[in-house]
mmCIF file of C-alpha atoms in Angstrom:
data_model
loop_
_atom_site.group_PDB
_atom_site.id
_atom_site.type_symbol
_atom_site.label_atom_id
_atom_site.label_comp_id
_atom_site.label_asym_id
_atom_site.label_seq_id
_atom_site.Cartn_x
_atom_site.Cartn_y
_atom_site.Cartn_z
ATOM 1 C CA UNK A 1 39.167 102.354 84.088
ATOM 2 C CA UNK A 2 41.571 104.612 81.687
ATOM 3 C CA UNK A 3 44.819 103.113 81.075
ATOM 4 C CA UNK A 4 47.347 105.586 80.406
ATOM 5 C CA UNK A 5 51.299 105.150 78.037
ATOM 6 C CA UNK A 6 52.671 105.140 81.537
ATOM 7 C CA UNK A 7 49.554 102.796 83.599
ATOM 8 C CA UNK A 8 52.158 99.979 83.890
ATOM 9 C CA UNK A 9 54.635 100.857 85.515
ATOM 10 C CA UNK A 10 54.382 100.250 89.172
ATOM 11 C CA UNK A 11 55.745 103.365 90.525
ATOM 12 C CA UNK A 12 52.422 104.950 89.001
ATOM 13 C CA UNK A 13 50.298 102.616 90.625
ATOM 14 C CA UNK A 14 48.492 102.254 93.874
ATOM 15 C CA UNK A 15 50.283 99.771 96.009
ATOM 16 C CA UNK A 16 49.156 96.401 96.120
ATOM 17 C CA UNK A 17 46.096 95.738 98.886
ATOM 18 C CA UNK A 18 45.896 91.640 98.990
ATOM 19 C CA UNK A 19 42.908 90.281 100.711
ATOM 20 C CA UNK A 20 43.168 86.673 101.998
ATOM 21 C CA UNK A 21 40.446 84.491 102.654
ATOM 22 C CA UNK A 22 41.832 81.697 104.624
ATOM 23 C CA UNK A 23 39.062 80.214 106.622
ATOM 24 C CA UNK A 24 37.268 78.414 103.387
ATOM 25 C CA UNK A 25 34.311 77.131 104.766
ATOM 26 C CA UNK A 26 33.171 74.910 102.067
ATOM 27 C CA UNK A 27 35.784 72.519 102.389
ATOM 28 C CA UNK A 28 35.472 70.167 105.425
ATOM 29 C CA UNK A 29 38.368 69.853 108.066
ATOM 30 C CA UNK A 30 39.979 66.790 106.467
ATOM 31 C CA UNK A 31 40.176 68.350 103.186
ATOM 32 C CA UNK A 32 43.135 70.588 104.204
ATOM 33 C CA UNK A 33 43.775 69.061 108.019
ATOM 34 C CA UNK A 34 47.474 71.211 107.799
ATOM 35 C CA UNK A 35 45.936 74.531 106.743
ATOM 36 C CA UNK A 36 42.020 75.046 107.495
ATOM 37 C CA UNK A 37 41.617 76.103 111.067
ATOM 38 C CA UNK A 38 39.208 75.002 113.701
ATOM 39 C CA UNK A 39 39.627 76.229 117.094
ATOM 40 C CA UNK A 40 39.263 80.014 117.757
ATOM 41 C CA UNK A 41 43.287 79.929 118.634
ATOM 42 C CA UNK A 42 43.471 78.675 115.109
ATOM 43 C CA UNK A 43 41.473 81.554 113.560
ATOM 44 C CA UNK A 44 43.186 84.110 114.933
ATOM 45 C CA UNK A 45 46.516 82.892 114.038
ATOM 46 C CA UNK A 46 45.792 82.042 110.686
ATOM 47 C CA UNK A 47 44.711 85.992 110.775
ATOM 48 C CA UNK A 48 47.930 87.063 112.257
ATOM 49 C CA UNK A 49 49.871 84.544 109.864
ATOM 50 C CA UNK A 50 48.631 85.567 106.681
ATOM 51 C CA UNK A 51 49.028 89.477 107.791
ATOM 52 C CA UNK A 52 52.869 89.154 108.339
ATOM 53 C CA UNK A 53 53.222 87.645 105.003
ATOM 54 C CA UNK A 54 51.875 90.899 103.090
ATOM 55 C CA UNK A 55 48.043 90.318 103.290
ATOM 56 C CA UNK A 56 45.772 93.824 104.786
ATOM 57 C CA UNK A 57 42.516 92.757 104.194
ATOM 58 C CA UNK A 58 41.235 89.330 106.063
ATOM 59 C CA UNK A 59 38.215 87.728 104.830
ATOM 60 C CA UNK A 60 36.416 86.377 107.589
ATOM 61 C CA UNK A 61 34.421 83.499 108.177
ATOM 62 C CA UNK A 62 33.904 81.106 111.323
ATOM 63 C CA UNK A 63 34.169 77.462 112.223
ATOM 64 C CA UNK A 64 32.420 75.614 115.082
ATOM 65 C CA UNK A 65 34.471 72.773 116.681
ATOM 66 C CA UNK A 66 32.084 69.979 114.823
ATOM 67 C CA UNK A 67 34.240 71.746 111.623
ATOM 68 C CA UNK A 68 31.137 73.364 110.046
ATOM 69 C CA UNK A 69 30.635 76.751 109.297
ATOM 70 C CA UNK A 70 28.939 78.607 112.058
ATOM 71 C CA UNK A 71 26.048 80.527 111.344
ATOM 72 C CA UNK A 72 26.219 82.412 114.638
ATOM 73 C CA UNK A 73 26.568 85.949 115.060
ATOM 74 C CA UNK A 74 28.450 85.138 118.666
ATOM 75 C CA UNK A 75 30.536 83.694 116.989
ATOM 76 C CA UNK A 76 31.382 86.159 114.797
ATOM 77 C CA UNK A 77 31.727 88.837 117.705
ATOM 78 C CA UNK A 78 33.782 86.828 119.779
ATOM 79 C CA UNK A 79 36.358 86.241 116.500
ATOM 80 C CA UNK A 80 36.026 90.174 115.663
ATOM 81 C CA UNK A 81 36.834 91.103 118.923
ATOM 82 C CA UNK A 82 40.487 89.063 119.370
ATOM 83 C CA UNK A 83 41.401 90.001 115.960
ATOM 84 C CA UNK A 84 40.837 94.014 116.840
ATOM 85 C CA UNK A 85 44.056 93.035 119.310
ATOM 86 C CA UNK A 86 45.614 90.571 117.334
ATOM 87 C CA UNK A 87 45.955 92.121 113.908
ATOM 88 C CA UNK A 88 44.718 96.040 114.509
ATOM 89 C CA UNK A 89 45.597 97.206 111.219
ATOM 90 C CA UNK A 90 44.269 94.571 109.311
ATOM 91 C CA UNK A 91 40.749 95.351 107.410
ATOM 92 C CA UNK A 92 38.267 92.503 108.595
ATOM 93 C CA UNK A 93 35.732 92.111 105.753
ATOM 94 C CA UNK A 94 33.054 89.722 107.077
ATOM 95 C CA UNK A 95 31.717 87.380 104.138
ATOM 96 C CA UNK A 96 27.694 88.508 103.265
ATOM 97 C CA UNK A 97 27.364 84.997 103.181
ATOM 98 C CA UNK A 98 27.974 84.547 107.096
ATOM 99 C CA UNK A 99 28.186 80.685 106.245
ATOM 100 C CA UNK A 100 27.052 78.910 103.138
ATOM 101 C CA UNK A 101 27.786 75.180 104.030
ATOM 102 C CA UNK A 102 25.396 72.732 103.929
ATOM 103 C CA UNK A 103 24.023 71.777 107.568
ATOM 104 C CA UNK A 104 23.830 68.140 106.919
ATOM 105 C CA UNK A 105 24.157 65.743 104.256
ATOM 106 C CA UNK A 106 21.977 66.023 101.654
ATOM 107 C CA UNK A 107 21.236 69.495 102.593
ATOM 108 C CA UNK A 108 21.398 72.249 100.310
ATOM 109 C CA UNK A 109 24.078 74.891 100.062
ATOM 110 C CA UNK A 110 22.244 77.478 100.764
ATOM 111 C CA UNK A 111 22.466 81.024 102.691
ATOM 112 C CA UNK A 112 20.330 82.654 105.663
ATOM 113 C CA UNK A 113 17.738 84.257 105.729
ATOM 114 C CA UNK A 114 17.160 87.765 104.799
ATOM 115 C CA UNK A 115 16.416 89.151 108.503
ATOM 116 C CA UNK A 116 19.761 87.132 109.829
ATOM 117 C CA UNK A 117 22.176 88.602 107.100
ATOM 118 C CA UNK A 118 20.922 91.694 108.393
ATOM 119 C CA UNK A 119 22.108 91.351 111.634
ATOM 120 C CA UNK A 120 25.919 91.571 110.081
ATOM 121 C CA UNK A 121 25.130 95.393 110.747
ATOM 122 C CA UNK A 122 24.658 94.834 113.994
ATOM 123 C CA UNK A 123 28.439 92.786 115.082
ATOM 124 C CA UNK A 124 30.299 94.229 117.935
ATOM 125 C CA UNK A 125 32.309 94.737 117.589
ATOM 126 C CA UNK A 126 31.594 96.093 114.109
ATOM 127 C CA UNK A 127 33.836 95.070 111.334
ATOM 128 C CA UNK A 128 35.774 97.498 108.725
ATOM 129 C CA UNK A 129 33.486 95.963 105.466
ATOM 130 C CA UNK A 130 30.547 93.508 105.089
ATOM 131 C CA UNK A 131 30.477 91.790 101.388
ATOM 132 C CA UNK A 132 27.488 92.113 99.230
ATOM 133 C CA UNK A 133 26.065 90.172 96.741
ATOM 134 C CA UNK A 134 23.794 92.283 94.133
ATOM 135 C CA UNK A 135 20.410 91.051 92.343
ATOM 136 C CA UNK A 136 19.739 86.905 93.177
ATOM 137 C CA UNK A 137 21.959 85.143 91.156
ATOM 138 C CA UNK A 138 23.147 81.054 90.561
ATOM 139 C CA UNK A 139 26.234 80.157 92.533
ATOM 140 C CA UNK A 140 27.433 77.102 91.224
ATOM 141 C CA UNK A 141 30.591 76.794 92.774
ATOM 142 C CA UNK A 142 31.524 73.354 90.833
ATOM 143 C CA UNK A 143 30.936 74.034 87.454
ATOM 144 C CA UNK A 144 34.704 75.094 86.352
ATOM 145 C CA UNK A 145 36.160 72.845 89.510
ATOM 146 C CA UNK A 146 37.603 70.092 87.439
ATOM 147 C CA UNK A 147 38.449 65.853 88.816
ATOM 148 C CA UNK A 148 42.005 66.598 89.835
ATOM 149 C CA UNK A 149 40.506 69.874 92.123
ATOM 150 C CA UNK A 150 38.267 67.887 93.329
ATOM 151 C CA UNK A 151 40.554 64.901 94.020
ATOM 152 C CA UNK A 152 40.405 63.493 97.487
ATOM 153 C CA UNK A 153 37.788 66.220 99.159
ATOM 154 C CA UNK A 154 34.879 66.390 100.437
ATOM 155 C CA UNK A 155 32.907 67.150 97.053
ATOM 156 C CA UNK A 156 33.964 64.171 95.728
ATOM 157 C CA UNK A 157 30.895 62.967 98.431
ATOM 158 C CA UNK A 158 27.754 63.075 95.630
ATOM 159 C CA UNK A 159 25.301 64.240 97.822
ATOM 160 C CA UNK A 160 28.317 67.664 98.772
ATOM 161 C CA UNK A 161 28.905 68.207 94.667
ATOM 162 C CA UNK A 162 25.110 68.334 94.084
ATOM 163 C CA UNK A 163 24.172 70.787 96.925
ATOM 164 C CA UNK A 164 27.249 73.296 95.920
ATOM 165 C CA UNK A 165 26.138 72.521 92.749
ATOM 166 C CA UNK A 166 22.723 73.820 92.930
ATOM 167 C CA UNK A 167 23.598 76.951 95.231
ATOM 168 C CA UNK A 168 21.998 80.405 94.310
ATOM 169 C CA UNK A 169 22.748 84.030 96.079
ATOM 170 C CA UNK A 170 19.593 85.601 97.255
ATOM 171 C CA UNK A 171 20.114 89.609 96.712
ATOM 172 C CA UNK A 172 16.819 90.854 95.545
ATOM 173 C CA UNK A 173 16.127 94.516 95.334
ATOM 174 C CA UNK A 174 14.504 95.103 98.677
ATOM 175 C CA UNK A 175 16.945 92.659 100.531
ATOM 176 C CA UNK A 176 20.076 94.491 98.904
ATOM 177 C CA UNK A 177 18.622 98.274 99.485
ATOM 178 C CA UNK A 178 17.362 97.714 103.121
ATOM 179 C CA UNK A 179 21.319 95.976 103.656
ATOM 180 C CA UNK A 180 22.615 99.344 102.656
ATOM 181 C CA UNK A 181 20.867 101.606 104.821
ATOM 182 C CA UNK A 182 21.522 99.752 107.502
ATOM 183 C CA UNK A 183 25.958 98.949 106.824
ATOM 184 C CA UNK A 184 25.898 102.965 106.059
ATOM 185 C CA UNK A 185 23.846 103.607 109.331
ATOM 186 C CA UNK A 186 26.481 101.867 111.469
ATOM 187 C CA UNK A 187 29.583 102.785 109.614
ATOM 188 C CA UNK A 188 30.218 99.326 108.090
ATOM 189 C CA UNK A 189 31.504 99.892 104.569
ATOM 190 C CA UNK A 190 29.586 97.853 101.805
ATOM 191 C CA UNK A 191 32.656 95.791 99.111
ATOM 192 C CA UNK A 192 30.499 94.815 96.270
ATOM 193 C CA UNK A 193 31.499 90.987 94.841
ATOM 194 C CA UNK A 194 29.714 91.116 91.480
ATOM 195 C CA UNK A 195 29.478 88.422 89.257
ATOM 196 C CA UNK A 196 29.185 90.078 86.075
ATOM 197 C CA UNK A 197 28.511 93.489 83.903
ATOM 198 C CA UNK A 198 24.495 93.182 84.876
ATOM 199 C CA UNK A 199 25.446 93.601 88.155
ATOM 200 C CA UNK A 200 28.158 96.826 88.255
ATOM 201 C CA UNK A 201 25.671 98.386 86.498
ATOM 202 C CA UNK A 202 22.729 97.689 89.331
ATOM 203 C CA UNK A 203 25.071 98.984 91.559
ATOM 204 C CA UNK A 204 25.308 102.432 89.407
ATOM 205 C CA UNK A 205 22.365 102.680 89.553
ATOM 206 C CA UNK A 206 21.622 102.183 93.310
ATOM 207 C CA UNK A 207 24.924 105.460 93.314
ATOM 208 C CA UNK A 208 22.095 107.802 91.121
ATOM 209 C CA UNK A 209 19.472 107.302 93.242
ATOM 210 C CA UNK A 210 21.148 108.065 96.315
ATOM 211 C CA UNK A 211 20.695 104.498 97.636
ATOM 212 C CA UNK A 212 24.569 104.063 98.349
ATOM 213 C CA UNK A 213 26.924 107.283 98.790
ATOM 214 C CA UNK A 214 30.500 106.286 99.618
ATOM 215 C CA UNK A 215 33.713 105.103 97.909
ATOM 216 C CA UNK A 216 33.239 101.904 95.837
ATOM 217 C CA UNK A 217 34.921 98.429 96.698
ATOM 218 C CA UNK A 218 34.540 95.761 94.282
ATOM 219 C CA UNK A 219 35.226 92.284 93.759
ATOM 220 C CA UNK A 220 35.280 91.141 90.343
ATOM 221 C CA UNK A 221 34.328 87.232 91.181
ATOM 222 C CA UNK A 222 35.065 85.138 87.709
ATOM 223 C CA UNK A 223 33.792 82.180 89.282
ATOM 224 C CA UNK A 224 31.303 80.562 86.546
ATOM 225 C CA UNK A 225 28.637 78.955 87.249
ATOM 226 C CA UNK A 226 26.098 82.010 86.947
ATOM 227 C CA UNK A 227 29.093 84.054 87.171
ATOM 228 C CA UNK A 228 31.915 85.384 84.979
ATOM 229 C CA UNK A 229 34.353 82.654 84.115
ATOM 230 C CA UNK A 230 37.787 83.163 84.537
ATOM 231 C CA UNK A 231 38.174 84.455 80.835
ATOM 232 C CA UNK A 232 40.299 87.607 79.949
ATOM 233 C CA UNK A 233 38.132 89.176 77.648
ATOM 234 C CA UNK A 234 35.026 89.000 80.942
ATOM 235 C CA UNK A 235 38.252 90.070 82.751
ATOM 236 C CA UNK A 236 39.070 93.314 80.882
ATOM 237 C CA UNK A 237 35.492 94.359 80.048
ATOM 238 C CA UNK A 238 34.633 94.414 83.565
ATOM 239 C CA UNK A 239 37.596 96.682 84.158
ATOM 240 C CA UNK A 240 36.990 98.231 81.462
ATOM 241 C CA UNK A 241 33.570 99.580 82.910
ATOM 242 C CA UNK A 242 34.641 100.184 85.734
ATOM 243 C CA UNK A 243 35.254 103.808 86.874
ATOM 244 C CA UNK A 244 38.275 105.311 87.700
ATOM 245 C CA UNK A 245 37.575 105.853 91.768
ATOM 246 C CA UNK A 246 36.884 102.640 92.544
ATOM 247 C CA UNK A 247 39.266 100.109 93.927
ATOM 248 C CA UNK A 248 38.836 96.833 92.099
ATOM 249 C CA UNK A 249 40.004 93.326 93.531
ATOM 250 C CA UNK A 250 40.103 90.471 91.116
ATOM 251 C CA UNK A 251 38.895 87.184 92.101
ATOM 252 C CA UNK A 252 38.537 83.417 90.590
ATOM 253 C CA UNK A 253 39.192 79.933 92.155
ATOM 254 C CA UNK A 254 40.973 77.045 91.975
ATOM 255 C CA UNK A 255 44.210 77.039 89.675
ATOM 256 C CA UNK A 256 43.164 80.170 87.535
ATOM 257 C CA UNK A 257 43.621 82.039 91.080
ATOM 258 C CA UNK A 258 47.009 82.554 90.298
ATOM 259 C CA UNK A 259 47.423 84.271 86.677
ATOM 260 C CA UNK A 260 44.496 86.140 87.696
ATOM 261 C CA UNK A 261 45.800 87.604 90.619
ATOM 262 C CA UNK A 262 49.382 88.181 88.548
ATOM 263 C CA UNK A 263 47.466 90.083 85.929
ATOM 264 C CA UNK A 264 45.359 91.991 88.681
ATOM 265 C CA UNK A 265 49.385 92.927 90.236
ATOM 266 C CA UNK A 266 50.732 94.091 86.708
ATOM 267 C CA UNK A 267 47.283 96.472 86.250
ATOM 268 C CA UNK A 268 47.632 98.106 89.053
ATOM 269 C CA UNK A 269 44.278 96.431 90.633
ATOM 270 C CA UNK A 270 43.774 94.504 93.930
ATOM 271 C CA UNK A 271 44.770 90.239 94.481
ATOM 272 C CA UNK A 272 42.730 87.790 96.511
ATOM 273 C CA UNK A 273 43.949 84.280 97.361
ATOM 274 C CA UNK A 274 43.358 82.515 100.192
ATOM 275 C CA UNK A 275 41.859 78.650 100.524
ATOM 276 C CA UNK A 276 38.353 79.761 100.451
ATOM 277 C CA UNK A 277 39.356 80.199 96.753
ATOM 278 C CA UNK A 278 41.539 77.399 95.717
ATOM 279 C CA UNK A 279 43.435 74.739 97.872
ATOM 280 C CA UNK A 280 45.755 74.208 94.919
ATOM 281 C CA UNK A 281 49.197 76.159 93.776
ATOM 282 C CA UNK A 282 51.174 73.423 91.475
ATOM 283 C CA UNK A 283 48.981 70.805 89.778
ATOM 284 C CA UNK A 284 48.200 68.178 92.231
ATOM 285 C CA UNK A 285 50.011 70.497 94.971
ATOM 286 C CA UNK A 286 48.076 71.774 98.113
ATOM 287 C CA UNK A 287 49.344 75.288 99.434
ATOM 288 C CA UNK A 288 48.669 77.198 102.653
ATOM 289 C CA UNK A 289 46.738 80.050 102.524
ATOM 290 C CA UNK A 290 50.150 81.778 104.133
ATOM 291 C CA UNK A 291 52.276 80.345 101.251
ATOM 292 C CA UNK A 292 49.504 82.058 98.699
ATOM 293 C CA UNK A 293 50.258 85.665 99.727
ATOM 294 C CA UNK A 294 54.029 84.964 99.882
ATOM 295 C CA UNK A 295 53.673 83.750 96.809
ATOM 296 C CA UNK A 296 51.442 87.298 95.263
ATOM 297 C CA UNK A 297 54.674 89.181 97.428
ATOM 298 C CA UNK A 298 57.183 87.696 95.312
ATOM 299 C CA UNK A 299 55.597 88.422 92.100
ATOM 300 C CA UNK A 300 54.889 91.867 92.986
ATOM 301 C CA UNK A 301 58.778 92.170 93.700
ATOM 302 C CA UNK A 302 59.468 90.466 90.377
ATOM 303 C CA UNK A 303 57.557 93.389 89.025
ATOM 304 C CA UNK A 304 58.393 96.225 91.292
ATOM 305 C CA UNK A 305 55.026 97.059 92.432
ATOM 306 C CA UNK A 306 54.899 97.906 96.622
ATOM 307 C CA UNK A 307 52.929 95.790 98.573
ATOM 308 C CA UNK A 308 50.703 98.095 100.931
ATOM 309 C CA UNK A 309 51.304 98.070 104.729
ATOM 310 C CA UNK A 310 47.436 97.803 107.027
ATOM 311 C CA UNK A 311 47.702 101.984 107.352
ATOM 312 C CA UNK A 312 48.062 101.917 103.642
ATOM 313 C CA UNK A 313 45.510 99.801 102.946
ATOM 314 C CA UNK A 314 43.009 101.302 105.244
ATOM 315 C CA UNK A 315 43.931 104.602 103.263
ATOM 316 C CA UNK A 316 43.462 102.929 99.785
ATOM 317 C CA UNK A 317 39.932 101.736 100.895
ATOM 318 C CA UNK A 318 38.958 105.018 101.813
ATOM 319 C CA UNK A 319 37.416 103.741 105.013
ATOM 320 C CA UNK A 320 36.877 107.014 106.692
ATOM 321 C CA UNK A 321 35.631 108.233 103.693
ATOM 322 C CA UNK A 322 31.345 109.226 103.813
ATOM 323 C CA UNK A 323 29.757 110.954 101.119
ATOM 324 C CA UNK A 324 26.419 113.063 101.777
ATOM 325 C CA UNK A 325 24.548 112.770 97.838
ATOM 326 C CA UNK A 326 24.091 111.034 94.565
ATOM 327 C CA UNK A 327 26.408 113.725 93.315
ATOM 328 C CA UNK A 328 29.260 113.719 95.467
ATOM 329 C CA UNK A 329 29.435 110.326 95.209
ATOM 330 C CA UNK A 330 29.260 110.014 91.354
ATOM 331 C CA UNK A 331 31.801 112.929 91.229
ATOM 332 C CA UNK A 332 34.019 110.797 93.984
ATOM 333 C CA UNK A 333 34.177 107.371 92.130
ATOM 334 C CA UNK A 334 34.132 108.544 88.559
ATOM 335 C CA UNK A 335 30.519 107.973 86.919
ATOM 336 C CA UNK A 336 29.069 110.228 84.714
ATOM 337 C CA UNK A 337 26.713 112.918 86.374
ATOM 338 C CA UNK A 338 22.798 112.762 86.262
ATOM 339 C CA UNK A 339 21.434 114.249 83.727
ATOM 340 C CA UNK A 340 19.403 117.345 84.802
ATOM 341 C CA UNK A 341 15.770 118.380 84.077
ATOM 342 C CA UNK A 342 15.633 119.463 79.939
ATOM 343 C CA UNK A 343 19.515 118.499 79.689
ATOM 344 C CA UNK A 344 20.218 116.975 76.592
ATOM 345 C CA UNK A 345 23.784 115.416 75.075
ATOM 346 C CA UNK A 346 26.289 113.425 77.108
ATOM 347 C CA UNK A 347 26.692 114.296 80.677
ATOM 348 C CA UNK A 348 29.698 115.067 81.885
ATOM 349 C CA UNK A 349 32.032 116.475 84.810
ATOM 350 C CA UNK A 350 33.226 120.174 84.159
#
């Protein structure tokens, strides 16, 4: 991304899209009792809660009344379909991951099987976005979690900190390809949580060869443990590469969530809170997943950047937005052309 004299100030930048995540379905029930909700009622709330307070996009998992992740698509309909009347504006962005709790202690953390992620394509009713994880990568969710984030959860349980610690993402090549014929197929738009530089540029690739045509949603997800940590210089080098038409969302966990999110604000790029990504504001402090995006709201006052409304949002995302080639698309989100047969030098848009 090009950052111009004038890419500061706010009135030159897209308005803020803040995507909330507050169903966090690795922490159990008792870990946040006040905040993490159980019953359907509870879900949809939380949904029309967190969108009153400034957030547009809802990251959306599902909890059966035993307070574990469910892993059924049902489920997942049934929530879809009360928050099409609760929150209608809202984007609901379905986590790839459907749920990736552990199913009983001493289980592993791990996520479904190939043929049952696929079925995401197939909700009804259909969600705005399904996530996507990109080439199989570690997911060790603990590594930067330090004793005091830890402090009185669930993962201070051994056999909990182990299995989170030894999570991986499957997202092989044929797994990630078939995925995205079938979200284009049924007009579910693919948002791309990479991990790293390795991955953006699978993704490019997948763009040349026609695999994916359509705008590009990213998360940047400096999460360590396989992924990028929470360090500006990963920070601004994945920005850095990325291009120009695509919206970029930054997101980290625990108490890094914060000055990530206020740097994303001040660039002009996308926030995520929510407790699926931290539980903690203050040291030692639990906060809402409500009192996160009131908290990303003020900031973006302090620095005069607009928070956008659902339309707005919907509008920044591009969601009506389909692209018909490799070409268009390129030419859309910013990449360099192909190359064509016997050209030689640097490609580049007339």
């Amino acid at each position: 991304m090009h950052f111009h004299d004038d890419a500061l100030f706010p009135e030159n930048q897209e308005k803020l899209v803040i995507t909330v995540a507050p169903y966090g379905p690795e922490w159990d029930i008792d870990d946040f009792a006040e905040d993490l909700p159980l019953t359907m009622d509870e879900h949809v709330q939380k949904a029309v809660d967190c969108y009153n307070a400034g957030a547009t996009v809802l990251h959306i998992h599902v909890r059966e009344l035993d307070g574990k992740g469910s892993k059924r698509l049902s489920k997942f309909n049934e929530l879809l379909a009360r928050l099409r009347e609760a929150v209608p504006e809202m984007i609901l962005q379905v986590g790839g991951s459907i749920s990736f709790a552990p199913e009983g202690e001493g289980a592993d953390a791990k996520w479904l099987s190939d043929d049952t992620r696929h079925m995401l394509a197939e909700l009804d009713p259909k969600p705005d976005q399904v996530t996507i994880a990109i080439n199989t990568n570690q997911m060790n969710i603990v590594e930067l979690m330090t004793a005091d984030d830890i402090a009185g959860t669930s993962f201070e349980r051994p056999e909990v900190y182990e299995a989170y610690r030894e999570m991986t993402v499957p997202a092989g090549p044929a797994w990630v390809e078939e995925h995205l014929r079938r979200l284009q197929a049924n007009g579910i738009q693919p948002h791309f949580q990479l991990a790293n530089i390795a991955q953006l540029e699978t993704v490019e690739r997948l763009i040349r060869r026609g695999v994916y045509t359509g705008p590009l949603m990213v998360t940047w997800v400096g999460i360590g443990g396989g992924f990028d940590g929470p360090n500006p210089y990963n920070m601004m080098e994945f920005i850095r590469r990325t291009p120009d038409g695509a919206a970029l969302t930054l997101e980290t966990l625990m108490r890094s969530v914060l000055p990530v999110n206020t740097m994303a604000i001040a660039m002009g790029l996308h926030a995520r809170c929510g407790t699926e990504d931290t539980l903690w504001g203050r040291k030692g402090e639990k906060m809402t997943s409500v009192a996160q995006v009131e908290q990303l709201v003020r900031i973006a006052n302090e620095l005069g950047r607009e928070v956008a409304t659902g339309k707005e949002a919907r509008e920044i995302y591009r969601l009506d937005e389909h692209y018909t080639s490799a070409e268009e698309t390129l030419a859309k989100i910013g990449f360099a052309p192909n190359r064509r047969p016997g050209q030689r030098g640097f490609t580049q848009h007339a």
